[in-house]
Coordinates of C-alpha atoms and ligand atoms in Angstrom, one line a residue:
X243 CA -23.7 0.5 -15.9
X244 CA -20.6 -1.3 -17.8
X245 CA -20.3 -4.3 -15.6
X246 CA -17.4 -5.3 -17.5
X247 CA -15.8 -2.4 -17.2
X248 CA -16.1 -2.5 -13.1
X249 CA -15.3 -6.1 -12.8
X250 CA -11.9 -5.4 -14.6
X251 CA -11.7 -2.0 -12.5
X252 CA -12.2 -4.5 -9.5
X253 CA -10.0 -7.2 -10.2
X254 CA -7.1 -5.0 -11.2
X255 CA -7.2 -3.4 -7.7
X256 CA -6.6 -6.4 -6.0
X257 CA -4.8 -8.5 -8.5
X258 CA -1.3 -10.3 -7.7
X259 CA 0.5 -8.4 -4.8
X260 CA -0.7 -5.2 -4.7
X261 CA -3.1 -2.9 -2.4
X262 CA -4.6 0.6 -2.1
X263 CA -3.0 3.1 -0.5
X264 CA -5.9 5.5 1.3
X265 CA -4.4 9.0 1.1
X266 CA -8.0 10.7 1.7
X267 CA -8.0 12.7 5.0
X268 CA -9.9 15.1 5.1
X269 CA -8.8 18.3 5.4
X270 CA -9.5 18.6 9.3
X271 CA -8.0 14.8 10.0
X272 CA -5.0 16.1 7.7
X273 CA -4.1 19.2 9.8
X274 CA -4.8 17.2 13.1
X275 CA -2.0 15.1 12.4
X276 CA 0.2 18.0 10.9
X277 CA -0.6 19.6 14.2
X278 CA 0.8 17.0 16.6
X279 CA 4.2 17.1 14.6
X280 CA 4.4 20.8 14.0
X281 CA 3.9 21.3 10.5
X282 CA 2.1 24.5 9.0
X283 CA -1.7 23.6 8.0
X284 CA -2.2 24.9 5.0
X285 CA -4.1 24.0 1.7
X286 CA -0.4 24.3 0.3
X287 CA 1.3 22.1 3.0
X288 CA -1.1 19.2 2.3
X289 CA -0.7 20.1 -1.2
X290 CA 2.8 19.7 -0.8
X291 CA 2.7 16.5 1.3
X292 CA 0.6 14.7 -1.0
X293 CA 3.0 15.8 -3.9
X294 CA 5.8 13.8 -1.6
X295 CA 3.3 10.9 -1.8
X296 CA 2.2 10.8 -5.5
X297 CA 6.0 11.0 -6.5
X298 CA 7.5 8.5 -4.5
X299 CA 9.6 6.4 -7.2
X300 CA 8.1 3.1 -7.9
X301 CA 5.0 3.8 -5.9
X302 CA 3.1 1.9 -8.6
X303 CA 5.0 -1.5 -8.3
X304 CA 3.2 -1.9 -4.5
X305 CA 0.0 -0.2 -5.2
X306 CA -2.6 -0.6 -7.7
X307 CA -5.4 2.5 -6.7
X308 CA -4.6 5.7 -4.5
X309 CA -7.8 7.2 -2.6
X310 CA -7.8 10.7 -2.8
X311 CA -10.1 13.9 -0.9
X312 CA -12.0 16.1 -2.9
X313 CA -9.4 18.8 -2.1
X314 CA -6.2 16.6 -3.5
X315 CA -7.9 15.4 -6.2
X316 CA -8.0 18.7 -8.0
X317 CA -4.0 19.7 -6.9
X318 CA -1.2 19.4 -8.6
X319 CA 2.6 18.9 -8.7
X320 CA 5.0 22.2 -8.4
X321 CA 5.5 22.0 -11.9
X322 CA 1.7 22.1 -13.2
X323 CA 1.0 17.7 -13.6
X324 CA -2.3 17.0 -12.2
X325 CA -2.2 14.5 -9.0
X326 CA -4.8 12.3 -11.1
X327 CA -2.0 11.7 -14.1
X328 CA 1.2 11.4 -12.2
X329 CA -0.7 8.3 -10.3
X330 CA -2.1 7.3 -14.0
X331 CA 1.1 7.5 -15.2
X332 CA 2.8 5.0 -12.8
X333 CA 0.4 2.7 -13.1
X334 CA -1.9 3.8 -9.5
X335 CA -5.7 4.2 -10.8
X336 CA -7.5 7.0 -9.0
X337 CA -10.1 6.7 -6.5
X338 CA -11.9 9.4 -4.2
X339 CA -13.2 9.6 -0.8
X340 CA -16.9 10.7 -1.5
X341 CA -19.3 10.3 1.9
X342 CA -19.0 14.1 3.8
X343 CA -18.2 12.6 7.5
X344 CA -19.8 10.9 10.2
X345 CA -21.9 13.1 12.2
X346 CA -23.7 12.1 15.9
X347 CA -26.8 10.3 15.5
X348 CA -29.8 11.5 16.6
X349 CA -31.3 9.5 19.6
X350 CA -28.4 7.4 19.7
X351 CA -25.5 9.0 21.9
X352 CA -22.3 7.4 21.1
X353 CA -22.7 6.3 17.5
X354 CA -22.6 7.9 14.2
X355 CA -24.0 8.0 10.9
X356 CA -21.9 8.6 7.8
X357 CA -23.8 11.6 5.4
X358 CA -23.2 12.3 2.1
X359 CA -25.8 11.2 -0.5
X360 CA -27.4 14.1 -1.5
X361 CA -26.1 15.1 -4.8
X362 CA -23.5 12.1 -4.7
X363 CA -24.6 11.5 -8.6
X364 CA -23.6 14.6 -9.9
X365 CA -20.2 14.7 -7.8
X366 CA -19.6 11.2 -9.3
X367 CA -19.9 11.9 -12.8
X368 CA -17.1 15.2 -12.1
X369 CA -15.2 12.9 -10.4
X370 CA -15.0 10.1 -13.4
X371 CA -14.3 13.3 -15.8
X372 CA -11.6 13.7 -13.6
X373 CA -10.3 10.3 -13.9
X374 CA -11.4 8.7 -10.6
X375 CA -12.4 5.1 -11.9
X376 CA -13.3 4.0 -7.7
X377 CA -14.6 5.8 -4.3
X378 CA -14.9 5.0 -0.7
X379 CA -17.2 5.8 1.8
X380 CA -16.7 4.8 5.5
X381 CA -19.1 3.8 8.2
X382 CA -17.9 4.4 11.5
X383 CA -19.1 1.4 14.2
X384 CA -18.3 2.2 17.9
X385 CA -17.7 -0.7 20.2
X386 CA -19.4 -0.1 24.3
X387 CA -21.9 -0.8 26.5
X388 CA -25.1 -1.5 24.4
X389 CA -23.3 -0.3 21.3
X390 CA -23.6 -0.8 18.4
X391 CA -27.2 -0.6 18.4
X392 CA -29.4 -2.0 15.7
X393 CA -30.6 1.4 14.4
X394 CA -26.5 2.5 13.9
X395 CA -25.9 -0.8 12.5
X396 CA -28.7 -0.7 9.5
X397 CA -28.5 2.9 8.9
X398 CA -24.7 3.0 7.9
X399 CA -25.5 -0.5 5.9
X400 CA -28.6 1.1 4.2
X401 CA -26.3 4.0 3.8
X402 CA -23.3 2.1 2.6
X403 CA -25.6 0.0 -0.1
X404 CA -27.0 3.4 -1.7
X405 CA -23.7 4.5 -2.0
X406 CA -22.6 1.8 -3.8
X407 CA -25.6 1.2 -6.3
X408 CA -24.7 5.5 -7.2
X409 CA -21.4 4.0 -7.8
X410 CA -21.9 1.6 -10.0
X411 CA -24.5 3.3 -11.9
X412 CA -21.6 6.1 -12.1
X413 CA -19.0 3.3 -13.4
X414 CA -17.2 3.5 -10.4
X415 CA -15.8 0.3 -7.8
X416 CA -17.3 1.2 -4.8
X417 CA -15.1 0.6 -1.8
X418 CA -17.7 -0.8 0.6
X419 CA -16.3 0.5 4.3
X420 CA -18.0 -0.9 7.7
X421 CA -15.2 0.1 10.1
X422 CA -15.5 -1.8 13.4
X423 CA -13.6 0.6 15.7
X424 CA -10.6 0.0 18.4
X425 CA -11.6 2.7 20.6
X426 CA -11.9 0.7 24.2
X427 CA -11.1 -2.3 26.1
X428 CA -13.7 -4.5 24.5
X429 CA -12.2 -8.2 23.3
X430 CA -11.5 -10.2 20.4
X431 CA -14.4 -12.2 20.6
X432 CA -16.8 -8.9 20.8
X433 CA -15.1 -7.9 17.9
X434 CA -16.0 -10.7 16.0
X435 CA -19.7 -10.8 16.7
X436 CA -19.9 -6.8 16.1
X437 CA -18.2 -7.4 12.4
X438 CA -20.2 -10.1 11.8
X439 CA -22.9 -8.3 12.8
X440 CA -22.2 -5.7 10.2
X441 CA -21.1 -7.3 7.2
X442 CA -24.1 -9.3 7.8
X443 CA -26.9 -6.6 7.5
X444 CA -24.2 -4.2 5.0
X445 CA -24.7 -7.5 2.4
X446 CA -28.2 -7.8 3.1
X447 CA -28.8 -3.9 2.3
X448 CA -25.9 -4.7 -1.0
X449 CA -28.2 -7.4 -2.0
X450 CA -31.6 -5.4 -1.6
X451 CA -30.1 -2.1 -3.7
X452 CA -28.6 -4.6 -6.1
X453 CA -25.5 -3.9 -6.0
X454 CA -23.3 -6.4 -8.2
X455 CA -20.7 -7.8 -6.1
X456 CA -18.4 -9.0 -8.6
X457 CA -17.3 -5.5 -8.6
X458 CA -17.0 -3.5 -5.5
X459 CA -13.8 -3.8 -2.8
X460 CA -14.8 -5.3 0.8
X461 CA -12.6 -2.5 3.5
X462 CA -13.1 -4.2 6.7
X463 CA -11.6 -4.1 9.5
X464 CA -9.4 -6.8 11.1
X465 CA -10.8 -8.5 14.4
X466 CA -9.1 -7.3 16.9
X467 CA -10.0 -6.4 20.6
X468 CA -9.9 -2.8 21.7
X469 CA -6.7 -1.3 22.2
X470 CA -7.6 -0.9 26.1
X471 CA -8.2 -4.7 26.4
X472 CA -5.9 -6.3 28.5
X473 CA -5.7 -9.7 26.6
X474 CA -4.0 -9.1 23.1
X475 CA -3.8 -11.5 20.7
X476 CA -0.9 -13.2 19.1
X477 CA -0.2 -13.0 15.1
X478 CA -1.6 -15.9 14.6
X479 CA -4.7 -15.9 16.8
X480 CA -6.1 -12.6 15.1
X481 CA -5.6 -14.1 11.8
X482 CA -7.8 -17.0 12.7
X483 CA -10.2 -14.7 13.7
X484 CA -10.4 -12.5 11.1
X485 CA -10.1 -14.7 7.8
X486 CA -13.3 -17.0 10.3
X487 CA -15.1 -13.9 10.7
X488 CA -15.1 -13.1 6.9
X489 CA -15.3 -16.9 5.4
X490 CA -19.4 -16.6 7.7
X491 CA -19.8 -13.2 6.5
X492 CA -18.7 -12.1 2.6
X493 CA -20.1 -13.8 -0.5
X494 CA -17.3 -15.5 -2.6
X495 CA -18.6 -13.0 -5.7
X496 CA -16.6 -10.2 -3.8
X497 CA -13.4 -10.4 -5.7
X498 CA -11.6 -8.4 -2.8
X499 CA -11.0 -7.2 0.8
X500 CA -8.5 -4.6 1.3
X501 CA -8.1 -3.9 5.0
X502 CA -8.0 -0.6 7.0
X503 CA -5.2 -0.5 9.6
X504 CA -7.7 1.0 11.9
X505 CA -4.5 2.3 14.6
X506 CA -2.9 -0.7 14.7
X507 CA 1.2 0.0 14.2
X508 CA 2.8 -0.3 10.9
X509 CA 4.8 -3.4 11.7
X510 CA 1.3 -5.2 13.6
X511 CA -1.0 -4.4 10.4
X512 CA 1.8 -6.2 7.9
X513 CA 2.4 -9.1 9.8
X514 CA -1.2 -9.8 10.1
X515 CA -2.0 -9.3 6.7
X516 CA 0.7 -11.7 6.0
X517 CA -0.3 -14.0 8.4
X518 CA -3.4 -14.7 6.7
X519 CA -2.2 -15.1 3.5
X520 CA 0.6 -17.4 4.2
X521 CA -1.8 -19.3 6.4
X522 CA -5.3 -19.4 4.5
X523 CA -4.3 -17.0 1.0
X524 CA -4.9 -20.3 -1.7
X525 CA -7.7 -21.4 0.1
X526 CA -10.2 -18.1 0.1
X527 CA -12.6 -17.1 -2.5
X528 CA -11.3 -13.6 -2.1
X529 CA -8.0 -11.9 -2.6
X530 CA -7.0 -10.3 0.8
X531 CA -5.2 -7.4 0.1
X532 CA -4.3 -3.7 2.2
X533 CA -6.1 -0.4 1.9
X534 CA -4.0 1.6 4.7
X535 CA -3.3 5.1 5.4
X536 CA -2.0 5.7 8.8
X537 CA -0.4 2.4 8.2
X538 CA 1.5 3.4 4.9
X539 CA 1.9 6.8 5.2
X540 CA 2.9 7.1 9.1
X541 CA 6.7 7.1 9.1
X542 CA 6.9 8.8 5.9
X543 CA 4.9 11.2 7.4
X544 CA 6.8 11.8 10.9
X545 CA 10.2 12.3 8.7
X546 CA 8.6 14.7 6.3
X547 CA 8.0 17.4 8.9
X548 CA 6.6 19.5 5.9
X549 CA 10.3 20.4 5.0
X550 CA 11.4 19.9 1.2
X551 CA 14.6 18.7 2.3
X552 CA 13.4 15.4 3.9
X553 CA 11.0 14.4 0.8
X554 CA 13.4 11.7 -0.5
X555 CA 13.6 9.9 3.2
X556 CA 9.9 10.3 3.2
X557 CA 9.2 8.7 -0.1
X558 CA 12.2 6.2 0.9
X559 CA 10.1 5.6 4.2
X560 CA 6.5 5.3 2.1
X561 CA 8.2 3.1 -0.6
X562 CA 8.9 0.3 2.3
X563 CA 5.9 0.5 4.0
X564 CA 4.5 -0.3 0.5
X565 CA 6.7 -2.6 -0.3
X566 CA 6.5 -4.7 3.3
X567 CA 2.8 -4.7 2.9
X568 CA 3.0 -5.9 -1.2
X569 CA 5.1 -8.9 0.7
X570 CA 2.1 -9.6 3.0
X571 CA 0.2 -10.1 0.2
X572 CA 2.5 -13.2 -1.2
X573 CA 2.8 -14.4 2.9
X574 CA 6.3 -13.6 2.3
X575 CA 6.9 -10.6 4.5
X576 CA 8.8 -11.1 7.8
X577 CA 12.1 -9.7 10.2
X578 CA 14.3 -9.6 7.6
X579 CA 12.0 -7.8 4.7
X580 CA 11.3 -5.6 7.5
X581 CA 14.7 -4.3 8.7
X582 CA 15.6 -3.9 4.4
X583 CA 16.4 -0.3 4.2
X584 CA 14.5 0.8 1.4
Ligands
LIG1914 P1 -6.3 3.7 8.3 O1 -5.6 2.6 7.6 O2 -5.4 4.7 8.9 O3 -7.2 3.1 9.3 O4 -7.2 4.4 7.3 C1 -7.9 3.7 6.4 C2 -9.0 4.5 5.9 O5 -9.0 4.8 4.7 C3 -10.0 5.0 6.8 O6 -11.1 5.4 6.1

């Protein structure tokens, strides 16, 4: 392990105004959402649509790494550049989706366990041949009745720290990703003690697999109450809650935490972001920084409708969603940075 050369990897991801833009569906979330807006799901329609992405002009002026799918990662552009150097070449470093999925736990209805460790060394070192320099791996945490239960809770963490150490071992950042999910009507204050919950036991597990934390990215989500509750917090109020929820919960060694958007709407995810840097951002130990897809890529996506013709809105439409979240980042983003035509 060069822990040199992962700190650096680490720092760069998250350093000054940038983020990570999480283009990684897999190829069954991909189609699901080229279903709903009618476009053709093909190997060369996603090919095509993450072409749109990696060419956007100036992507690399808002974002620092792009997450790619195992898929995507070996595409490349009409005219024959690999996905992996266009991004190198504006500046984006490459990073790769590497768990296989969450799959139903046994004995546990309701919540799910994230696979994808066997053989995860020897996909790692193709990856870094490729030129994938950081990976994620998500674990899913459903929100209910008596969930999550402690068996979910430590498996995904145990899961989530083994992941890592291959990571690091492999010379890759891992992107360390407990998601706390907004499926229900549970409330702001649940969500708090469930994330707590989880970063607690995922940096108990990073700590026992000794994983260095000066170089892996935090991907939490924000603290939020289910999308069914009633009582929705204001801006403010859920940036409170988050940036408390993290000072009790993540080691100051953790250089970064780029969040997931999780469902939350374009505008709600940027505003919040910038919320608690313009409120808190001096004051943390950690750079808090953006790691969105639906959340980046979601209008760009809906004016795409897979047709050549609309790739310049799209990339217009990608290229402010980037930008408004890079002005998060500074706590500078707001109405007017919004409505700015890109
Ligand atoms: P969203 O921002 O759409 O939640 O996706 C982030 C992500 O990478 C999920 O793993």
């Amino acid at each position: 392990m060069n822990a040199q050369a992962l700190m650096d990897t680490a720092r760069v991801l998250v350093a000054g105004d940038r983020g990570l833009l999480a283009m990684d569906e897999s190829n069954p979330t991909c189609n699901k959402r080229f279903a709903r807006l009618g476009i053709v799901q093909t190997a060369e329609s996603r090919r095509a649509y993450r072409e749109m992405i990696v060419t956007t002009p100036g992507l690399g002026e808002c974002i620092s790494g792009a997450i790619l799918f195992d898929e995507t990662i070996r595409q490349q552009t009409t005219d024959g550049t690999p996905f992996v150097e266009v991004l190198s070449d504006a500046g984006v470093i490459p990073g790769i989706k590497v768990d296989t999925g969450a799959a139903e736990m046994a004995g546990h209805p309701g919540e799910k366990i994230t696979e994808g460790l066997d053989g995860l060394r020897d996909r790692l070192a193709e990856y870094y041949c490729m030129g994938a320099r950081f990976a994620k791996w998500r674990a899913v945490i459903a929100v209910g009745e008596g969930v999550p239960g402690r068996a979910c809770v430590e498996a995904n963490a145990h899961a989530l720290a083994r992941y890592a150490a291959l990571c690091q071992e492999c010379g890759f950042v891992p992107v360390v990703e407990p998601e706390v999910l907004m499926d229900g009507g549970h409330t702001l204050e649940r969500c708090s003690d469930v994330t707590g919950l989880v970063l607690h036991s995922v940096f108990t597990q990073l700590f026992l697999q000794g994983v260095m934390l000066e170089g892996i990215i935090l991907k939490p989500n924000m603290v939020l109450p289910g999308l069914l509750c009633p009582a929705q917090p204001g801006v403010d109020e859920a940036a409170d809650a988050t940036v408390k929820c993290l000072l009790r919960s993540v080691p100051a060694a953790v250089p970064g935490i780029a969040f997931l958007s999780g469902g939350q709407s374009a505008e709600l995810a940027s505003a919040r972001l910038n919320a608690m840097n313009a409120t808190f951002g001096s004051r943390l130990p950690w750079a808090l920084a953006f790691s969105f897809a639906r959340a980046i890529q979601g209008p760009a996506l809906e004016i795409w409708e897979g047709k050549e013709s609309n790739v310049p809105a799209a990339q217009k439409a990608l290229y402010h969603r980037a930008m408004c979240n890079r002005a998060a980042r500074r706590g500078e983003y707001d109405a007017a940075i919004e409505r700015m035509s890109a």
